[in-house]
Short mmCIF file of C-alpha atoms in Angstrom, two decimals:
data_model
loop_
_atom_site.label_atom_id
_atom_site.label_comp_id
_atom_site.label_asym_id
_atom_site.label_seq_id
_atom_site.Cartn_x
_atom_site.Cartn_y
_atom_site.Cartn_z
CA MET Y 94 6.27 -11.02 -35.97
CA THR Y 95 4.33 -12.45 -38.92
CA ALA Y 96 2.68 -9.93 -41.22
CA PRO Y 97 -1.13 -10.17 -41.47
CA PRO Y 98 -2.67 -11.55 -44.67
CA GLY Y 99 -2.85 -8.94 -47.41
CA ALA Y 100 -0.15 -6.75 -45.86
CA PRO Y 101 2.33 -5.00 -48.27
CA THR Y 102 5.35 -7.15 -49.10
CA THR Y 103 7.94 -4.37 -49.10
CA THR Y 104 9.66 -5.44 -45.86
CA LEU Y 105 13.36 -5.66 -46.60
CA ALA Y 106 15.37 -8.83 -46.48
CA LYS Y 107 18.81 -8.48 -44.94
CA ALA Y 108 21.08 -6.70 -47.40
CA PRO Y 109 23.95 -4.26 -46.94
CA GLU Y 110 23.01 -0.59 -46.84
CA VAL Y 111 24.44 1.45 -49.71
CA LEU Y 112 24.54 5.23 -49.66
CA LEU Y 113 24.24 7.18 -52.91
CA GLY Y 114 25.56 10.69 -53.32
CA ALA Y 115 23.09 13.43 -54.18
CA PRO Y 116 21.93 12.59 -57.75
CA ARG Y 117 23.18 14.91 -60.49
CA ALA Y 118 20.61 15.64 -63.19
CA ASP Y 119 20.98 16.06 -66.94
CA SER Y 120 18.46 16.04 -69.80
CA PHE Y 121 18.06 16.37 -73.54
CA THR Y 122 15.23 16.45 -76.06
CA ALA Y 123 14.70 13.63 -78.56
CA PHE Y 124 11.93 13.62 -81.16
CA GLY Y 125 9.97 16.23 -79.23
CA ARG Y 126 10.18 14.39 -75.90
CA ARG Y 127 12.26 15.11 -72.83
CA VAL Y 128 14.79 12.51 -71.73
CA ASP Y 129 15.97 12.78 -68.11
CA ILE Y 130 19.21 11.40 -66.70
CA TRP Y 131 20.55 11.06 -63.16
CA VAL Y 132 24.07 10.09 -62.08
CA ALA Y 133 25.09 9.32 -58.49
CA GLU Y 134 28.13 8.08 -56.59
CA ILE Y 135 27.83 4.65 -54.99
CA GLY Y 136 29.10 4.43 -51.44
CA ALA Y 137 29.13 8.17 -50.81
CA PRO Y 138 29.75 9.28 -47.20
CA PRO Y 139 26.73 10.44 -45.19
CA GLY Y 140 25.66 14.01 -45.81
CA ALA Y 141 22.98 16.29 -47.14
CA GLY Y 142 21.10 15.00 -50.15
CA ARG Y 143 22.36 11.43 -49.85
CA LEU Y 144 20.03 8.52 -50.56
CA GLY Y 145 20.05 5.36 -48.45
CA SER Y 146 19.21 2.16 -50.32
CA GLY Y 147 17.33 0.78 -47.31
CA GLU Y 148 14.60 3.37 -47.85
CA LEU Y 149 14.19 2.50 -51.51
CA LEU Y 150 14.52 -1.20 -52.26
CA SER Y 151 11.77 -3.78 -52.48
CA ARG Y 152 12.06 -7.10 -50.69
CA ALA Y 153 12.87 -8.83 -53.99
CA ASP Y 154 15.70 -6.34 -54.65
CA ALA Y 155 17.20 -6.91 -51.21
CA GLU Y 156 17.00 -10.70 -51.58
CA ARG Y 157 18.62 -10.57 -55.00
CA ALA Y 158 21.39 -8.29 -53.70
CA ALA Y 159 22.06 -10.63 -50.79
CA ARG Y 160 22.68 -13.48 -53.27
CA ILE Y 161 25.45 -11.58 -55.10
CA ALA Y 162 28.73 -12.86 -53.69
CA ALA Y 163 31.12 -10.09 -54.80
CA PRO Y 164 30.80 -7.00 -52.55
CA GLY Y 165 31.42 -4.63 -55.46
CA GLY Y 166 28.80 -6.27 -57.64
CA ARG Y 167 26.34 -6.30 -54.77
CA ALA Y 168 26.87 -2.58 -54.10
CA ARG Y 169 26.51 -1.68 -57.79
CA PHE Y 170 23.29 -3.67 -58.19
CA THR Y 171 21.87 -2.18 -54.99
CA GLY Y 172 22.87 1.35 -55.98
CA GLY Y 173 21.46 1.00 -59.48
CA ARG Y 174 18.14 -0.40 -58.34
CA ALA Y 175 17.85 2.19 -55.54
CA LEU Y 176 18.45 5.13 -57.89
CA ALA Y 177 16.04 3.71 -60.48
CA ARG Y 178 13.30 3.31 -57.88
CA TRP Y 179 13.87 6.84 -56.54
CA VAL Y 180 13.51 8.26 -60.06
CA LEU Y 181 10.53 6.11 -61.05
CA ALA Y 182 8.61 6.73 -57.83
CA GLY Y 183 8.65 10.44 -58.56
CA ARG Y 184 7.03 9.82 -61.95
CA LEU Y 185 4.53 7.22 -60.81
CA GLY Y 186 3.47 8.92 -57.58
CA CYS Y 187 4.16 5.99 -55.27
CA LEU Y 188 6.76 4.81 -52.77
CA PRO Y 189 10.04 3.60 -54.31
CA ALA Y 190 9.62 0.07 -52.93
CA GLU Y 191 6.17 -0.10 -54.55
CA VAL Y 192 7.47 0.43 -58.10
CA SER Y 193 6.89 -2.85 -59.94
CA ILE Y 194 10.05 -3.67 -61.90
CA VAL Y 195 10.07 -6.86 -63.96
CA THR Y 196 12.60 -8.52 -66.24
CA GLY Y 197 11.78 -8.09 -69.91
CA PRO Y 198 13.17 -9.79 -73.02
CA GLY Y 199 16.91 -10.20 -72.96
CA GLY Y 200 17.03 -9.55 -69.22
CA ARG Y 201 16.22 -5.86 -69.65
CA PRO Y 202 14.55 -4.34 -66.55
CA GLU Y 203 11.25 -2.60 -67.28
CA LEU Y 204 8.09 -1.46 -65.55
CA ALA Y 205 5.23 -3.90 -65.17
CA GLY Y 206 2.03 -3.11 -67.02
CA GLY Y 207 3.74 -1.48 -69.96
CA GLY Y 208 5.15 1.36 -67.85
CA ARG Y 209 1.95 3.41 -67.82
CA SER Y 210 1.15 5.52 -64.79
CA PRO Y 211 -2.28 4.89 -63.23
CA ALA Y 212 -2.49 8.63 -62.60
CA HIS Y 213 -2.36 9.28 -66.35
CA GLY Y 214 -4.62 6.44 -67.48
CA GLN Y 215 -3.94 3.49 -69.69
CA ALA Y 216 -3.87 5.68 -72.80
CA SER Y 217 -0.78 7.57 -71.59
CA GLU Y 218 2.58 7.00 -73.24
CA ARG Y 219 4.60 4.32 -71.53
CA ILE Y 220 7.56 5.15 -69.32
CA ASP Y 221 10.81 3.51 -70.29
CA PHE Y 222 14.02 3.50 -68.24
CA ASN Y 223 17.47 2.00 -68.21
CA VAL Y 224 20.31 1.65 -65.70
CA SER Y 225 24.08 1.39 -65.93
CA HIS Y 226 26.88 1.29 -63.39
CA SER Y 227 30.66 1.18 -63.43
CA GLY Y 228 33.22 1.66 -60.68
CA ASN Y 229 31.52 3.81 -58.05
CA GLN Y 230 29.08 5.54 -60.41
CA VAL Y 231 25.50 4.65 -61.33
CA ALA Y 232 23.33 6.26 -64.02
CA VAL Y 233 19.62 6.09 -64.85
CA VAL Y 234 17.78 7.39 -67.92
CA LEU Y 235 14.00 7.78 -68.23
CA ALA Y 236 11.54 9.03 -70.87
CA ARG Y 237 7.93 8.70 -72.01
CA GLY Y 238 7.08 7.46 -75.47
CA LEU Y 239 10.67 6.47 -76.32
CA ARG Y 240 12.94 3.50 -75.81
CA VAL Y 241 16.00 4.59 -73.86
CA GLY Y 242 19.37 3.12 -72.98
CA ILE Y 243 22.39 4.32 -71.04
CA ASP Y 244 25.95 3.14 -70.51
CA ILE Y 245 28.54 4.56 -68.12
CA GLU Y 246 32.11 3.32 -68.07
CA ARG Y 247 35.24 4.21 -66.16
CA VAL Y 248 37.86 5.38 -68.66
CA VAL Y 249 41.00 3.26 -68.30
CA GLU Y 250 43.83 2.33 -70.64
CA ARG Y 251 43.03 -0.99 -72.32
CA ASP Y 252 45.68 -3.05 -74.04
CA SER Y 253 42.90 -4.67 -76.08
CA ALA Y 254 41.26 -1.38 -77.16
CA ALA Y 255 42.46 -1.54 -80.79
CA ASP Y 256 41.55 -5.23 -81.11
CA VAL Y 257 38.07 -4.61 -79.73
CA ALA Y 258 37.63 -1.69 -82.11
CA ASP Y 259 38.58 -3.90 -85.05
CA ARG Y 260 35.94 -6.46 -84.06
CA VAL Y 261 33.14 -4.13 -82.93
CA PHE Y 262 33.39 -0.63 -84.38
CA SER Y 263 32.43 0.49 -87.86
CA VAL Y 264 34.94 1.51 -90.54
CA ALA Y 265 34.12 5.19 -89.92
CA GLU Y 266 34.57 4.79 -86.16
CA ARG Y 267 37.90 3.05 -86.60
CA GLU Y 268 39.05 5.79 -88.96
CA LEU Y 269 38.04 8.42 -86.40
CA LEU Y 270 40.11 6.63 -83.77
CA ARG Y 271 43.06 6.35 -86.14
CA ARG Y 272 43.11 10.15 -86.46
CA THR Y 273 42.74 10.70 -82.71
CA PRO Y 274 45.81 11.91 -80.75
CA ARG Y 275 47.12 9.31 -78.32
CA ALA Y 276 46.21 11.39 -75.24
CA ALA Y 277 42.59 11.65 -76.35
CA TYR Y 278 42.27 8.05 -77.60
CA PRO Y 279 40.81 6.43 -74.43
CA ALA Y 280 38.08 9.07 -74.00
CA ARG Y 281 37.04 8.81 -77.66
CA TRP Y 282 37.16 5.01 -77.61
CA TYR Y 283 34.81 4.94 -74.61
CA ARG Y 284 32.50 7.50 -76.18
CA ILE Y 285 32.05 5.18 -79.17
CA TRP Y 286 31.67 2.11 -76.95
CA THR Y 287 29.13 3.71 -74.58
CA THR Y 288 27.09 4.94 -77.55
CA ARG Y 289 26.94 1.46 -79.04
CA GLU Y 290 26.15 -0.23 -75.73
CA ALA Y 291 23.46 2.34 -74.87
CA TYR Y 292 21.89 1.76 -78.29
CA VAL Y 293 21.65 -2.02 -77.94
CA LYS Y 294 20.31 -1.60 -74.39
CA ALA Y 295 17.61 0.72 -75.68
CA ARG Y 296 16.69 -1.74 -78.42
CA GLY Y 297 16.84 -4.70 -76.04
CA THR Y 298 19.09 -6.78 -78.29
CA GLY Y 299 21.80 -7.35 -75.69
CA LEU Y 300 25.53 -7.17 -76.28
CA SER Y 301 25.23 -9.73 -79.05
CA GLY Y 302 24.00 -6.87 -81.25
CA ILE Y 303 26.80 -4.44 -80.45
CA THR Y 304 28.70 -5.18 -83.67
CA ALA Y 305 25.70 -4.42 -85.91
CA ASP Y 306 25.70 -1.41 -88.21
CA LEU Y 307 23.81 1.44 -86.57
CA PRO Y 308 21.12 3.37 -88.47
CA ALA Y 309 21.98 6.94 -89.42
CA LEU Y 310 22.02 9.10 -86.31
CA GLY Y 311 18.94 11.33 -86.11
CA THR Y 312 16.61 9.15 -88.16
CA SER Y 313 15.28 6.69 -85.59
CA TRP Y 314 17.64 7.40 -82.68
CA LEU Y 315 19.67 10.13 -80.99
CA ALA Y 316 22.68 9.99 -78.66
CA HIS Y 317 23.65 12.36 -75.86
CA GLY Y 318 26.96 12.61 -74.04
CA VAL Y 319 25.96 12.72 -70.38
CA ARG Y 320 27.09 15.77 -68.45
CA GLY Y 321 28.02 15.72 -64.78
CA VAL Y 322 30.01 12.48 -64.73
CA PRO Y 323 33.50 12.46 -63.13
CA ARG Y 324 36.40 13.29 -65.41
CA ASP Y 325 37.59 9.69 -65.55
CA TYR Y 326 34.21 8.36 -66.71
CA ALA Y 327 32.33 8.40 -70.01
CA ALA Y 328 28.56 8.03 -70.32
CA THR Y 329 26.14 8.15 -73.22
CA ALA Y 330 22.35 8.04 -73.24
CA VAL Y 331 20.39 6.97 -76.32
CA ALA Y 332 16.74 7.54 -77.19
CA CYS Y 333 15.01 5.53 -79.92
CA ARG Y 334 11.69 6.20 -81.58
CA THR Y 335 9.04 3.57 -80.98
CA ASP Y 336 7.05 4.33 -84.15
CA PRO Y 337 7.16 1.05 -86.12
CA ARG Y 338 7.03 2.98 -89.38
CA VAL Y 339 10.47 4.49 -88.72
#
């Protein structure tokens, strides 16, 4: 049946249903503002507190997911967008499928209209968010009045870890790794990597900026090791001040 003119366009295109485990919450304070984080399992079995992506996605999300050929990539995109919409809808006071997500500079997802909630007026501080996924985990970070980024990675042994560190990490970071016991090396390597990736995602520079020297921690940005992730994952959230004078 054809929808009448002016009807909402949130009818889903055909896309596989993805279940998310009950989101696990974490938070920290950065520059006087609260930063909220949620982590969920992608493909969790049905049960109490689970989220179904079919209830959350917009038509555009479903169509984009359907175009992703790899099943794993399709599930991760769907899970990430579903969790982001669930989180944002609670802040904006609307249905998840009605949250207007656009692609900003560098391909960074952001809210349309500067991320300001109509309920709080145009003078309110903008809402910023970011999404990351790896393996069967997805993470979302959200804050008002800050630029935020998040990166979650499954911790695995990498033959190229030392080479990547030589190309990407700072002298101090490489020295820290050099003093790290072998058993703890992967976890520390991923903590450094996720911090750097979360920072460039917050700034919107893309991975091309991941080798840049970072400003002193605590001046214009703060990092937080995310709690509640599985033992074989590492995740870091970053919050950056938006004050141009900093």
